[in-house]
Short mmCIF file of C-alpha atoms in Angstrom, two decimals:
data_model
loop_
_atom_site.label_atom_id
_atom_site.label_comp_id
_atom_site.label_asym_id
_atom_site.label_seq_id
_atom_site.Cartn_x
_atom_site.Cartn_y
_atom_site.Cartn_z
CA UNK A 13 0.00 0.00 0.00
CA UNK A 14 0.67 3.30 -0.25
CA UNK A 15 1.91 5.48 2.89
CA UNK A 16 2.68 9.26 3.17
CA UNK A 17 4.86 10.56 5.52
CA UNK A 18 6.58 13.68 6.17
CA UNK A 19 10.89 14.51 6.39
CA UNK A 20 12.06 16.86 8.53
CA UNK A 21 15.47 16.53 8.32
CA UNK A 22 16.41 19.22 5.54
CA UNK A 23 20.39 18.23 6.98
CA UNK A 24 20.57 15.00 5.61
CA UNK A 25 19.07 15.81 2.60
CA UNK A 26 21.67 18.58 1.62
CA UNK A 27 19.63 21.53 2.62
CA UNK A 28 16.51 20.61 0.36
CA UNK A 29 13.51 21.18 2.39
CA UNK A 30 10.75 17.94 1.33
CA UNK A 31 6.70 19.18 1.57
CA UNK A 32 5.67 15.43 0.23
CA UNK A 33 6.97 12.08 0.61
CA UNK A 34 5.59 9.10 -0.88
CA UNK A 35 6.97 5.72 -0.12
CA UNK A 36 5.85 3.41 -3.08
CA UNK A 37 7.69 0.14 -2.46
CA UNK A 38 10.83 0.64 -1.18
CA UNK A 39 11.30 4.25 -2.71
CA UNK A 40 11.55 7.19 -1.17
CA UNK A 41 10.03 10.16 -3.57
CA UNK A 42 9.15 13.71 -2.76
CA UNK A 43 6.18 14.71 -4.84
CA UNK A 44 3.86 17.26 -5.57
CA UNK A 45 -0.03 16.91 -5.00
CA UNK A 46 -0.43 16.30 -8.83
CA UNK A 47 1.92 13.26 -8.58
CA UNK A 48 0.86 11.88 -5.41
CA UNK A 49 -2.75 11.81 -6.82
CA UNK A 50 -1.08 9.81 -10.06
CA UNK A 51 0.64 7.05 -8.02
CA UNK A 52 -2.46 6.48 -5.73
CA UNK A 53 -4.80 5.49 -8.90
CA UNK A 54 -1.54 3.46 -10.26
CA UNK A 55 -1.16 -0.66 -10.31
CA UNK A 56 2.16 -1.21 -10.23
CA UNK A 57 4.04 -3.99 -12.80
CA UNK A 58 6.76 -6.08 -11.92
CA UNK A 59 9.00 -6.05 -15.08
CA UNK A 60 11.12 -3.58 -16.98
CA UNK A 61 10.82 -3.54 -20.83
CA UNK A 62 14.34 -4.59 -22.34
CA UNK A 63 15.02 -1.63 -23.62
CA UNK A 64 14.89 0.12 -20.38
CA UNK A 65 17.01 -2.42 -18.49
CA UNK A 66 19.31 -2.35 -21.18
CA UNK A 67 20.39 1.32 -19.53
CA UNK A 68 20.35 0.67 -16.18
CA UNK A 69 22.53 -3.04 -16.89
CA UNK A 70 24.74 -0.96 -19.00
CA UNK A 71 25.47 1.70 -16.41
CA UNK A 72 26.92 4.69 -15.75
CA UNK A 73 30.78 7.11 -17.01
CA UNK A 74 32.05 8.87 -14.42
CA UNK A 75 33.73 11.81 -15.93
CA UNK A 76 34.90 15.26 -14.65
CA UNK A 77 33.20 14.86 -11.88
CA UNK A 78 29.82 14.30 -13.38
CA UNK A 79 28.05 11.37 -13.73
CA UNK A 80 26.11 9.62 -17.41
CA UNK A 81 23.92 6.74 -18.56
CA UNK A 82 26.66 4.90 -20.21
CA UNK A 83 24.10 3.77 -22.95
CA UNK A 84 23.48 7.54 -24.44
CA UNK A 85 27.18 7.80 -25.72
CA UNK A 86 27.18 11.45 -25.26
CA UNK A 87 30.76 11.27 -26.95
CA UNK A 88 31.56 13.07 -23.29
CA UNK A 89 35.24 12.75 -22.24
CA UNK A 90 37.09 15.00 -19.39
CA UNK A 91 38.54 17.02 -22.34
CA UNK A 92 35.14 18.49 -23.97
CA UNK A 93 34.20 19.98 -20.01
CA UNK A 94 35.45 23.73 -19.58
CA UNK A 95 33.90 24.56 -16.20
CA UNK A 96 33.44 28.29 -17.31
CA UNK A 97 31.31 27.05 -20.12
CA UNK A 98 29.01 24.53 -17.99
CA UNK A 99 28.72 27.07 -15.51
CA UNK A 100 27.56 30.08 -18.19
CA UNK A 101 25.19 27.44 -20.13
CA UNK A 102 24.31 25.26 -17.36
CA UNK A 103 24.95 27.46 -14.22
CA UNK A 104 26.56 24.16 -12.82
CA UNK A 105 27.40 20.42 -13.16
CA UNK A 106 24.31 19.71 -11.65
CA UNK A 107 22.33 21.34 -14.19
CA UNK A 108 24.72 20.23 -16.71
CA UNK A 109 24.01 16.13 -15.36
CA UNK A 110 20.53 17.38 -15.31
CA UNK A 111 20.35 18.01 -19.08
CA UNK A 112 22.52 15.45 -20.38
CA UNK A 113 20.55 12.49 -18.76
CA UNK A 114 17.30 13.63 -19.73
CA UNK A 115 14.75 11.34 -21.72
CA UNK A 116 11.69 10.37 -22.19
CA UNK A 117 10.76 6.11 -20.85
CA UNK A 118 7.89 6.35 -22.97
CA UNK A 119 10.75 6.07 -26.38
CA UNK A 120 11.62 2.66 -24.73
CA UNK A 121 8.37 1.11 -23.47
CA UNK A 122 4.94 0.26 -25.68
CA UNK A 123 2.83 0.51 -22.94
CA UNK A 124 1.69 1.28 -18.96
CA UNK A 125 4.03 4.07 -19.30
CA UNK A 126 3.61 5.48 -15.79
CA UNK A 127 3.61 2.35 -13.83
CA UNK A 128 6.71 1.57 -16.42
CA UNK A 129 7.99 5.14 -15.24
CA UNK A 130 7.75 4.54 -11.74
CA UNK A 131 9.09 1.05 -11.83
CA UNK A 132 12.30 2.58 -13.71
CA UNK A 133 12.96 5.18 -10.82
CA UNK A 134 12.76 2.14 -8.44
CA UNK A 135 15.74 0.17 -10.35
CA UNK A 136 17.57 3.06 -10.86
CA UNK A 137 17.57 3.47 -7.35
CA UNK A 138 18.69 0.23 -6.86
CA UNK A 139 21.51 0.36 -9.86
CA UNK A 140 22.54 3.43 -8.07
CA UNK A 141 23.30 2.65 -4.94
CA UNK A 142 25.16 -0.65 -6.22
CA UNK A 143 27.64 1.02 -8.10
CA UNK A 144 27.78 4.56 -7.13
CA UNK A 145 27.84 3.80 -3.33
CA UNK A 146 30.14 7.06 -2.23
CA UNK A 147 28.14 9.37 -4.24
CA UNK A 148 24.37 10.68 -3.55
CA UNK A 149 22.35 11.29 -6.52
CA UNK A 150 18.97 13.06 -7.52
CA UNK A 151 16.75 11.71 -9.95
CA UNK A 152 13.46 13.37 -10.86
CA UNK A 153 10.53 11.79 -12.82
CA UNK A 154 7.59 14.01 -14.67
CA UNK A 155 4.35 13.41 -16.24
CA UNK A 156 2.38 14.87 -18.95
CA UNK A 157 -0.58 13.71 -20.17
CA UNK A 158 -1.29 15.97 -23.53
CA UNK A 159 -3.79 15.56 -26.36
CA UNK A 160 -1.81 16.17 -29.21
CA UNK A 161 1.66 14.44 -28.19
CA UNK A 162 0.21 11.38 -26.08
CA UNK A 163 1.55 10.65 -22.27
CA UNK A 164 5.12 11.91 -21.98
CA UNK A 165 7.03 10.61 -18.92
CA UNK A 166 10.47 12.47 -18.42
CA UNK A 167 13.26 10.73 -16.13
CA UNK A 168 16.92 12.64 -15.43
CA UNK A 169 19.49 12.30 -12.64
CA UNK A 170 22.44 14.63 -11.42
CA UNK A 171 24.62 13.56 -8.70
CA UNK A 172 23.64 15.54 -5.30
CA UNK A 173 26.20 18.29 -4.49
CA UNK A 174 26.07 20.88 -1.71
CA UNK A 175 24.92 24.15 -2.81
CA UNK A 176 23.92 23.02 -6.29
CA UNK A 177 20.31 22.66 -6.44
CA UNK A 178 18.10 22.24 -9.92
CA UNK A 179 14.65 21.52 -8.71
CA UNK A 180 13.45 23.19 -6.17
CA UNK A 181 11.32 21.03 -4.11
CA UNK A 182 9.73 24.34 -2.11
CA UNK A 183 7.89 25.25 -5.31
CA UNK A 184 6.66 21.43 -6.19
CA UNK A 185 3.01 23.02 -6.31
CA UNK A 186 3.99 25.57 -8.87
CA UNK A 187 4.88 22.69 -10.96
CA UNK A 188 1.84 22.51 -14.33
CA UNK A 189 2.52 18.82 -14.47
CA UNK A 190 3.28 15.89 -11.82
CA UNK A 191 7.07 15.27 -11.06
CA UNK A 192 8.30 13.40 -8.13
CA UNK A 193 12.63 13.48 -6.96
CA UNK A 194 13.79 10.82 -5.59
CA UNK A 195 16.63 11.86 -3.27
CA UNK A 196 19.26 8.58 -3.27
CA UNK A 197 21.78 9.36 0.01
CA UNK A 198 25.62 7.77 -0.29
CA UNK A 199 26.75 5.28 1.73
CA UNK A 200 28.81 6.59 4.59
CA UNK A 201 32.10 5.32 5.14
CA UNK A 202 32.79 4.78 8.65
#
C-alpha cells in the first residue's frame, strides 16, 4: 500500500527542504499533489521492458566529476568539459548532469508508461546505490498527459552536491505537471 509521511530533516538531505513524501515500495520520492494523486490510482508492474534495463545493466561514465547513462554515448570525455562554459550554459554540473541524462521512458516502453515510469525510478535506485555507493544522486521523474503528443514521462538524474540545487522542491506546487525526486543518500564510510 501506499503510505505518506513527512521529512524533517532538511540536513541529511543537503539543505533541500521535502513538503511530500511518498513511499511506493521501497522508494523514497518527494512529490507534488499532482503526482501523489497519479501514483495512488496506479497498479504497479513487476518487469522492466528490455530496452529500459538495457540502460540501467549498461550503467553509468564517471567523468569530470559528473556522472552519465553509459548507454546515451554522449561522446563526453574530461577534455570536452570547460567549467566556465558549464557554468555560463548550465549554471553548474548539476544542471549540466541534469540536461545530459534527460529522456523520455515512454521512447523505450509500448505501454503502462507510468507504472513503467515509476518502476524505472525504483531500479535506478537500486543500480545506483550498487555502483555509485560514495556518491548521492537526484533523480526526478515528470508526467504529462497531452492531447496532441500522447503521455510523456520524463526521467533525469544529477549527482547531489552541496549548494547546487536544480529543482526546487519548495515550489513542487507551482509545478503545471506531476514530477516526483527521488533523493538517493551515499553510503557513509565509517
Amino acid at each position: 500500500g501506499l503510505v505518506l509521511i513527512l521529512l524533517l530533516d532538511a540536513a541529511l538531505l543537503g539543505g533541500i527542504t521535502v513538503r511530500h513524501s511518498v513511499i511506493w515500495g521501497k522508494n523514497n520520492m518527494q512529490t507534488n499533489k499532482l503526482m501523489e494523486n497519479f501514483v495512488q490510482t496506479v497498479e504497479p508492474i513487476k518487469i522492466l521492458p528490455e530496452k529500459l534495463k538495457q540502460i540501467l545493466g549498461d550503467g553509468f561514465i564517471f567523468e569530470n566529476g559528473c556522472v552519465f547513462f553509459k548507454s546515451f554515448e554522449l561522446g563526453i570525455d574530461a577534455h570536452d568539459f570547460d567549467v566556465d562554459v558549464v557554468k555560463e550554459r548550465f549554471l553548474d554540473f548539476s544542471g549540466f548532469e541534469h540536461s545530459l541524462n534527460k529522456f523520455h521512458i515512454e521512447d523505450f516502453c509500448e505501454s503502462h508508461l507510468f507504472p513503467t515510469a515509476l518502476l524505472f525510478v525504483k531500479e535506478f535506485r537500486k543500480t545506483w546505490q550498487k555502483s555509485m555507493t560514495e556518491l548521492g544522486c537526484v533523480s526526478t521523474l515528470s508526467f504529462q498527459q497531452d492531447e496532441e503528443f500522447g503521455d510523456i514521462a520524463t526521467f533525469t538524474f544529477h549527482v547531489l552536491r552541496e549548494d547546487e540545487t536544480v529543482i526546487n522542491t519548495d515550489a513542487f506546487e507551482d509545478f503545471a505537471h506531476p514530477i516526483a525526486v527521488d533523493l538517493i543518500i551515499p553510503v557513509l564510510s565509517s
